[in-house]
Amino acid sequence: MHVSDEHRAIVRRWCAQRVPESQRDSVQISYSERAGRITLSCRRAPVFPELATEWSTAPIAQLRYDAADGRWVLLWPDSGGRWHRYPDESKAVSPAPLLDIVDADPTGIFWG
């Protein structure tokens, strides 16, 4: 499954707007795309750069396109790296409403 340019642009804009420019040298929100799945991640600069220069990356949420349904589904990661479906109302024809749920995080599951 190929993610449309329109949907990719929505996700790209959301990631860019999530962190103020003044903080992007220490934290970034990014996404990766594979087989109709968009995984949102939080990247953080090393706390002690003298010990390690690699940024850490932690998954936040995943959007999966259900071709049979024609809608996107929202998932959240557990601490073991498994993905779980967010409640049923989390289906949409565009990623935008699902990104709004991640942003608001009414359950505290995405941002803690």
Coordinates of N, CA, C and O in Angstrom, one line a residue:
M1 N 0.8 -1.2 0.0 CA 0.0 0.0 0.0 C 0.9 1.2 0.0 O 1.8 1.4 0.8
H2 N 0.6 2.1 -0.9 CA 1.3 3.4 -1.0 C 0.6 4.5 -0.3 O -0.7 4.7 -0.5
V3 N 1.2 5.3 0.5 CA 0.6 6.4 1.2 C 0.6 7.6 0.2 O 1.6 7.9 -0.4
S4 N -0.5 8.2 0.1 CA -0.7 9.3 -0.9 C 0.2 10.5 -0.4 O 0.5 10.7 0.7
D5 N 0.5 11.3 -1.4 CA 1.3 12.5 -1.2 C 0.6 13.5 -0.2 O 1.2 14.1 0.6
E6 N -0.8 13.5 -0.4 CA -1.6 14.4 0.5 C -1.5 14.0 1.9 O -1.3 14.8 2.8
H7 N -1.6 12.7 2.2 CA -1.6 12.1 3.5 C -0.2 12.3 4.1 O 0.0 12.6 5.3
R8 N 0.8 12.0 3.3 CA 2.2 12.2 3.7 C 2.5 13.6 4.2 O 3.1 13.9 5.2
A9 N 1.9 14.6 3.4 CA 2.1 16.0 3.7 C 1.5 16.4 5.0 O 2.0 17.2 5.8
I10 N 0.3 15.8 5.3 CA -0.4 16.1 6.5 C 0.5 15.6 7.7 O 0.6 16.4 8.7
V11 N 1.0 14.4 7.6 CA 1.9 13.9 8.7 C 3.2 14.7 8.8 O 3.6 15.0 9.9
R12 N 3.8 15.1 7.7 CA 5.0 15.8 7.7 C 4.8 17.2 8.4 O 5.6 17.6 9.3
R13 N 3.7 17.9 8.1 CA 3.3 19.1 8.7 C 3.1 19.0 10.2 O 3.6 19.8 11.0
W14 N 2.4 17.9 10.6 CA 2.1 17.7 12.0 C 3.4 17.5 12.8 O 3.6 18.1 13.8
C15 N 4.3 16.7 12.2 CA 5.6 16.4 12.9 C 6.4 17.8 13.1 O 6.9 18.0 14.1
A16 N 6.4 18.6 12.0 CA 7.2 19.8 12.0 C 6.6 20.8 13.1 O 7.3 21.6 13.7
Q17 N 5.3 20.8 13.2 CA 4.6 21.8 14.1 C 4.6 21.3 15.6 O 4.3 22.1 16.5
R18 N 4.9 20.1 15.9 CA 4.8 19.5 17.2 C 5.8 20.1 18.2 O 5.6 20.2 19.4
V19 N 7.0 20.4 17.7 CA 8.1 20.9 18.6 C 8.5 22.3 18.1 O 8.8 22.5 17.0
P20 N 8.5 23.2 19.1 CA 9.0 24.6 18.7 C 10.4 24.6 18.2 O 11.2 23.8 18.6
E21 N 10.6 25.4 17.2 CA 12.0 25.5 16.5 C 13.1 25.7 17.5 O 14.2 25.1 17.4
S22 N 12.9 26.4 18.6 CA 13.9 26.7 19.6 C 14.3 25.4 20.4 O 15.4 25.4 21.0
Q23 N 13.5 24.3 20.3 CA 13.8 23.1 21.0 C 14.3 21.9 20.1 O 14.6 20.8 20.6
R24 N 14.3 22.2 18.8 CA 14.6 21.1 17.9 C 16.0 20.5 17.9 O 16.3 19.5 17.4
D25 N 16.9 21.2 18.6 CA 18.2 20.7 18.7 C 18.3 19.6 19.8 O 19.3 18.9 20.0
S26 N 17.2 19.5 20.6 CA 17.2 18.5 21.7 C 16.1 17.4 21.5 O 16.2 16.3 22.1
V27 N 15.0 17.8 20.8 CA 13.9 16.8 20.6 C 13.3 17.1 19.2 O 13.2 18.2 18.8
Q28 N 12.9 16.0 18.6 CA 12.3 16.1 17.3 C 11.2 15.0 17.2 O 11.3 13.9 17.8
I29 N 10.2 15.3 16.4 CA 9.1 14.3 16.1 C 9.3 13.9 14.7 O 9.4 14.8 13.8
S30 N 9.4 12.7 14.4 CA 9.6 12.2 13.0 C 8.6 11.1 12.7 O 7.9 10.6 13.5
Y31 N 8.7 10.7 11.4 CA 7.8 9.6 11.0 C 8.6 8.7 10.0 O 9.5 9.2 9.3
S32 N 8.2 7.5 10.0 CA 8.7 6.6 9.0 C 7.5 5.9 8.3 O 6.4 5.8 8.9
E33 N 7.7 5.4 7.1 CA 6.6 4.9 6.4 C 7.0 3.5 5.8 O 8.1 3.4 5.3
R34 N 6.1 2.6 5.9 CA 6.4 1.2 5.4 C 5.1 0.5 5.2 O 4.3 0.3 6.1
A35 N 4.8 0.1 3.9 CA 3.7 -0.8 3.6 C 2.4 -0.3 4.1 O 1.6 -1.0 4.8
G36 N 2.1 1.0 3.9 CA 0.8 1.6 4.4 C 0.7 1.8 5.8 O -0.4 2.1 6.4
R37 N 1.9 1.8 6.5 CA 1.9 2.2 7.9 C 2.8 3.4 8.1 O 3.9 3.4 7.6
I38 N 2.4 4.3 8.9 CA 3.2 5.5 9.3 C 3.4 5.4 10.8 O 2.5 5.4 11.6
T39 N 4.7 5.3 11.1 CA 5.1 5.2 12.5 C 5.6 6.6 13.0 O 6.6 7.1 12.4
L40 N 5.0 7.2 14.0 CA 5.4 8.4 14.6 C 6.4 8.1 15.7 O 6.2 7.2 16.5
S41 N 7.5 8.9 15.8 CA 8.5 8.6 16.8 C 9.0 10.0 17.4 O 9.0 11.0 16.7
C42 N 9.5 9.9 18.6 CA 10.1 11.0 19.3 C 11.6 10.7 19.3 O 12.0 9.7 19.8
R43 N 12.4 11.7 18.9 CA 13.8 11.5 18.9 C 14.4 12.5 19.9 O 14.0 13.7 19.9
R44 N 15.3 12.1 20.7 CA 15.9 13.0 21.7 C 17.4 12.9 21.6 O 18.0 11.9 21.4
A45 N 18.0 14.1 21.8 CA 19.4 14.2 21.8 C 20.0 13.5 23.1 O 19.3 13.4 24.1
P46 N 21.2 13.1 23.0 CA 21.8 12.4 24.2 C 21.9 13.4 25.4 O 22.2 14.6 25.2
V47 N 21.6 12.9 26.5 CA 21.7 13.7 27.8 C 23.1 14.0 28.1 O 23.4 15.1 28.5
F48 N 24.0 13.1 27.9 CA 25.4 13.3 28.1 C 26.2 13.0 26.8 O 26.6 11.9 26.6
P49 N 26.3 14.1 26.0 CA 26.9 13.9 24.7 C 28.4 13.4 24.8 O 28.9 12.8 23.8
E50 N 29.0 13.6 25.9 CA 30.4 13.2 26.0 C 30.5 11.6 26.2 O 31.5 11.0 25.9
L51 N 29.3 11.0 26.5 CA 29.3 9.5 26.6 C 28.7 8.9 25.4 O 29.1 7.7 25.1
A52 N 27.8 9.6 24.7 CA 27.2 9.0 23.5 C 26.7 10.1 22.6 O 26.2 11.1 23.1
T53 N 26.8 9.9 21.3 CA 26.4 10.9 20.4 C 25.1 10.6 19.6 O 24.6 11.4 18.9
E54 N 24.6 9.3 19.9 CA 23.4 8.9 19.2 C 22.2 9.4 19.8 O 22.1 9.4 21.0
W55 N 21.3 9.8 19.0 CA 20.0 10.3 19.5 C 19.1 9.0 19.8 O 19.3 8.0 19.1
S56 N 18.3 9.1 20.8 CA 17.4 7.9 21.1 C 16.1 8.1 20.3 O 15.7 9.3 20.0
T57 N 15.5 7.1 20.0 CA 14.2 7.1 19.2 C 13.2 6.2 19.9 O 13.5 5.0 20.2
A58 N 12.0 6.7 20.2 CA 11.0 6.0 20.8 C 9.7 6.1 20.0 O 9.3 7.3 19.7
P59 N 9.0 5.0 19.7 CA 7.7 5.1 19.0 C 6.6 5.8 19.8 O 6.6 5.6 21.0
I60 N 5.8 6.6 19.1 CA 4.7 7.3 19.8 C 3.4 6.6 19.4 O 2.6 6.3 20.3
A61 N 3.2 6.5 18.1 CA 1.9 6.0 17.6 C 2.1 5.4 16.2 O 3.2 5.7 15.6
Q62 N 1.2 4.7 15.7 CA 1.2 4.2 14.4 C -0.1 4.4 13.7 O -1.2 4.2 14.3
L63 N -0.1 4.8 12.4 CA -1.3 4.9 11.6 C -1.2 3.8 10.6 O -0.2 3.7 9.9
R64 N -2.2 3.0 10.5 CA -2.3 1.9 9.5 C -3.5 2.1 8.6 O -4.6 2.3 9.1
Y65 N -3.2 2.0 7.3 CA -4.3 2.1 6.3 C -4.9 0.7 6.1 O -4.3 -0.2 5.8
D66 N -6.2 0.7 6.3 CA -7.0 -0.5 6.1 C -7.7 -0.4 4.7 O -8.7 0.3 4.6
A67 N -7.1 -1.0 3.7 CA -7.6 -0.9 2.3 C -9.0 -1.4 2.2 O -9.8 -0.8 1.4
A68 N -9.3 -2.5 2.9 CA -10.7 -3.0 2.8 C -11.7 -2.0 3.3 O -12.9 -2.0 2.8
D69 N -11.4 -1.2 4.3 CA -12.3 -0.3 4.9 C -12.1 1.1 4.3 O -13.0 2.0 4.4
G70 N -10.9 1.4 3.7 CA -10.7 2.7 3.1 C -10.4 3.8 4.2 O -10.6 5.0 3.9
R71 N -10.0 3.3 5.4 CA -9.7 4.3 6.5 C -8.4 4.0 7.2 O -7.9 2.8 7.1
W72 N -7.9 5.0 7.9 CA -6.8 4.8 8.7 C -7.2 4.4 10.1 O -8.2 4.9 10.6
V73 N -6.3 3.6 10.8 CA -6.6 3.2 12.1 C -5.4 3.6 13.0 O -4.2 3.6 12.5
L74 N -5.7 4.0 14.2 CA -4.6 4.5 15.2 C -4.3 3.4 16.1 O -5.1 2.7 16.7
L75 N -2.9 3.2 16.3 CA -2.4 2.2 17.3 C -1.4 2.9 18.2 O -0.9 3.9 17.9
W76 N -1.2 2.2 19.4 CA -0.3 2.7 20.4 C 0.7 1.6 20.7 O 0.3 0.4 20.7
P77 N 1.9 1.9 21.1 CA 2.9 0.9 21.4 C 2.9 0.6 22.9 O 2.8 1.5 23.7
D78 N 3.1 -0.7 23.2 CA 3.3 -1.0 24.6 C 4.8 -1.1 24.9 O 5.6 -0.9 24.0
S79 N 5.2 -1.3 26.1 CA 6.7 -1.3 26.5 C 7.4 -2.4 25.8 O 8.7 -2.4 25.8
G80 N 6.7 -3.4 25.4 CA 7.4 -4.6 24.7 C 7.5 -4.4 23.2 O 8.0 -5.3 22.5
G81 N 7.1 -3.3 22.7 CA 7.2 -3.0 21.2 C 6.0 -3.6 20.4 O 6.1 -3.5 19.2
R82 N 5.0 -4.1 21.1 CA 3.8 -4.5 20.3 C 2.8 -3.4 20.2 O 2.8 -2.5 21.0
W83 N 2.1 -3.4 19.1 CA 1.1 -2.4 18.7 C -0.3 -2.8 19.1 O -0.6 -4.0 18.9
H84 N -1.1 -1.9 19.7 CA -2.4 -2.2 20.0 C -3.4 -1.1 19.5 O -3.0 0.1 19.4
R85 N -4.5 -1.5 19.1 CA -5.5 -0.6 18.5 C -6.1 0.3 19.5 O -6.4 -0.1 20.6
Y86 N -6.1 1.6 19.2 CA -6.7 2.6 20.0 C -8.2 2.3 19.9 O -8.7 1.7 19.0
P87 N -9.1 2.9 20.8 CA -10.5 2.6 20.7 C -11.1 2.8 19.3 O -10.6 3.5 18.5
D88 N -12.3 2.2 19.2 CA -12.9 2.1 17.8 C -13.2 3.4 17.1 O -13.2 3.4 15.9
E89 N -13.4 4.5 17.8 CA -13.6 5.7 17.1 C -12.4 6.3 16.4 O -12.4 7.3 15.8
S90 N -11.3 5.5 16.6 CA -10.0 6.0 16.0 C -9.8 5.5 14.6 O -8.7 5.1 14.2
K91 N -10.8 5.6 13.7 CA -10.7 5.3 12.3 C -11.1 6.6 11.6 O -12.0 7.3 11.9
A92 N -10.4 6.9 10.5 CA -10.6 8.1 9.7 C -10.2 7.9 8.3 O -9.2 7.2 8.0
V93 N -10.8 8.7 7.3 CA -10.3 8.6 5.9 C -9.1 9.3 5.7 O -8.4 9.2 4.7
S94 N -8.7 10.2 6.6 CA -7.4 11.0 6.5 C -6.7 10.8 7.9 O -7.3 10.6 8.9
P95 N -5.4 10.9 7.8 CA -4.6 10.9 9.1 C -4.9 12.0 10.1 O -4.7 11.9 11.3
A96 N -5.4 13.2 9.6 CA -5.5 14.4 10.4 C -6.3 14.2 11.7 O -5.8 14.6 12.7
P97 N -7.5 13.6 11.6 CA -8.2 13.4 12.9 C -7.5 12.5 13.9 O -7.6 12.7 15.1
L98 N -6.8 11.5 13.4 CA -6.0 10.6 14.3 C -4.8 11.3 14.9 O -4.5 11.1 16.1
L99 N -4.2 12.2 14.1 CA -3.1 13.0 14.7 C -3.6 14.0 15.7 O -2.9 14.2 16.7
D100 N -4.9 14.4 15.6 CA -5.5 15.3 16.6 C -5.6 14.5 17.9 O -5.4 15.1 19.0
I101 N -6.0 13.2 17.8 CA -6.1 12.4 19.0 C -4.8 12.2 19.7 O -4.6 12.3 20.9
V102 N -3.7 12.0 18.9 CA -2.4 11.8 19.4 C -1.9 13.1 20.1 O -1.4 13.1 21.2
D103 N -2.2 14.2 19.5 CA -1.9 15.5 20.0 C -2.6 15.8 21.4 O -1.9 16.2 22.3
A104 N -3.9 15.5 21.4 CA -4.6 15.8 22.6 C -4.3 14.7 23.7 O -4.3 15.0 24.9
D105 N -4.0 13.5 23.3 CA -3.7 12.4 24.2 C -4.6 12.3 25.4 O -4.2 12.4 26.5
P106 N -5.9 12.1 25.2 CA -6.9 12.1 26.3 C -6.7 11.0 27.3 O -7.1 11.2 28.4
T107 N -6.0 10.0 26.9 CA -5.8 8.8 27.8 C -4.4 8.8 28.4 O -4.1 8.0 29.3
G108 N -3.5 9.7 27.9 CA -2.1 9.8 28.4 C -1.2 8.6 27.9 O -0.2 8.4 28.4
I109 N -1.7 8.0 26.9 CA -1.0 6.8 26.4 C 0.1 7.1 25.4 O 1.1 6.4 25.2
F110 N 0.1 8.3 24.7 CA 1.0 8.6 23.7 C 2.2 9.5 24.3 O 3.3 9.2 24.0
W111 N 1.8 10.4 25.1 CA 2.9 11.4 25.6 C 3.1 11.2 27.1 O 4.0 11.8 27.6
G112 N 2.4 10.2 27.7 CA 2.7 9.9 29.1 C 2.0 10.8 30.0 O 1.6 11.4 30.8

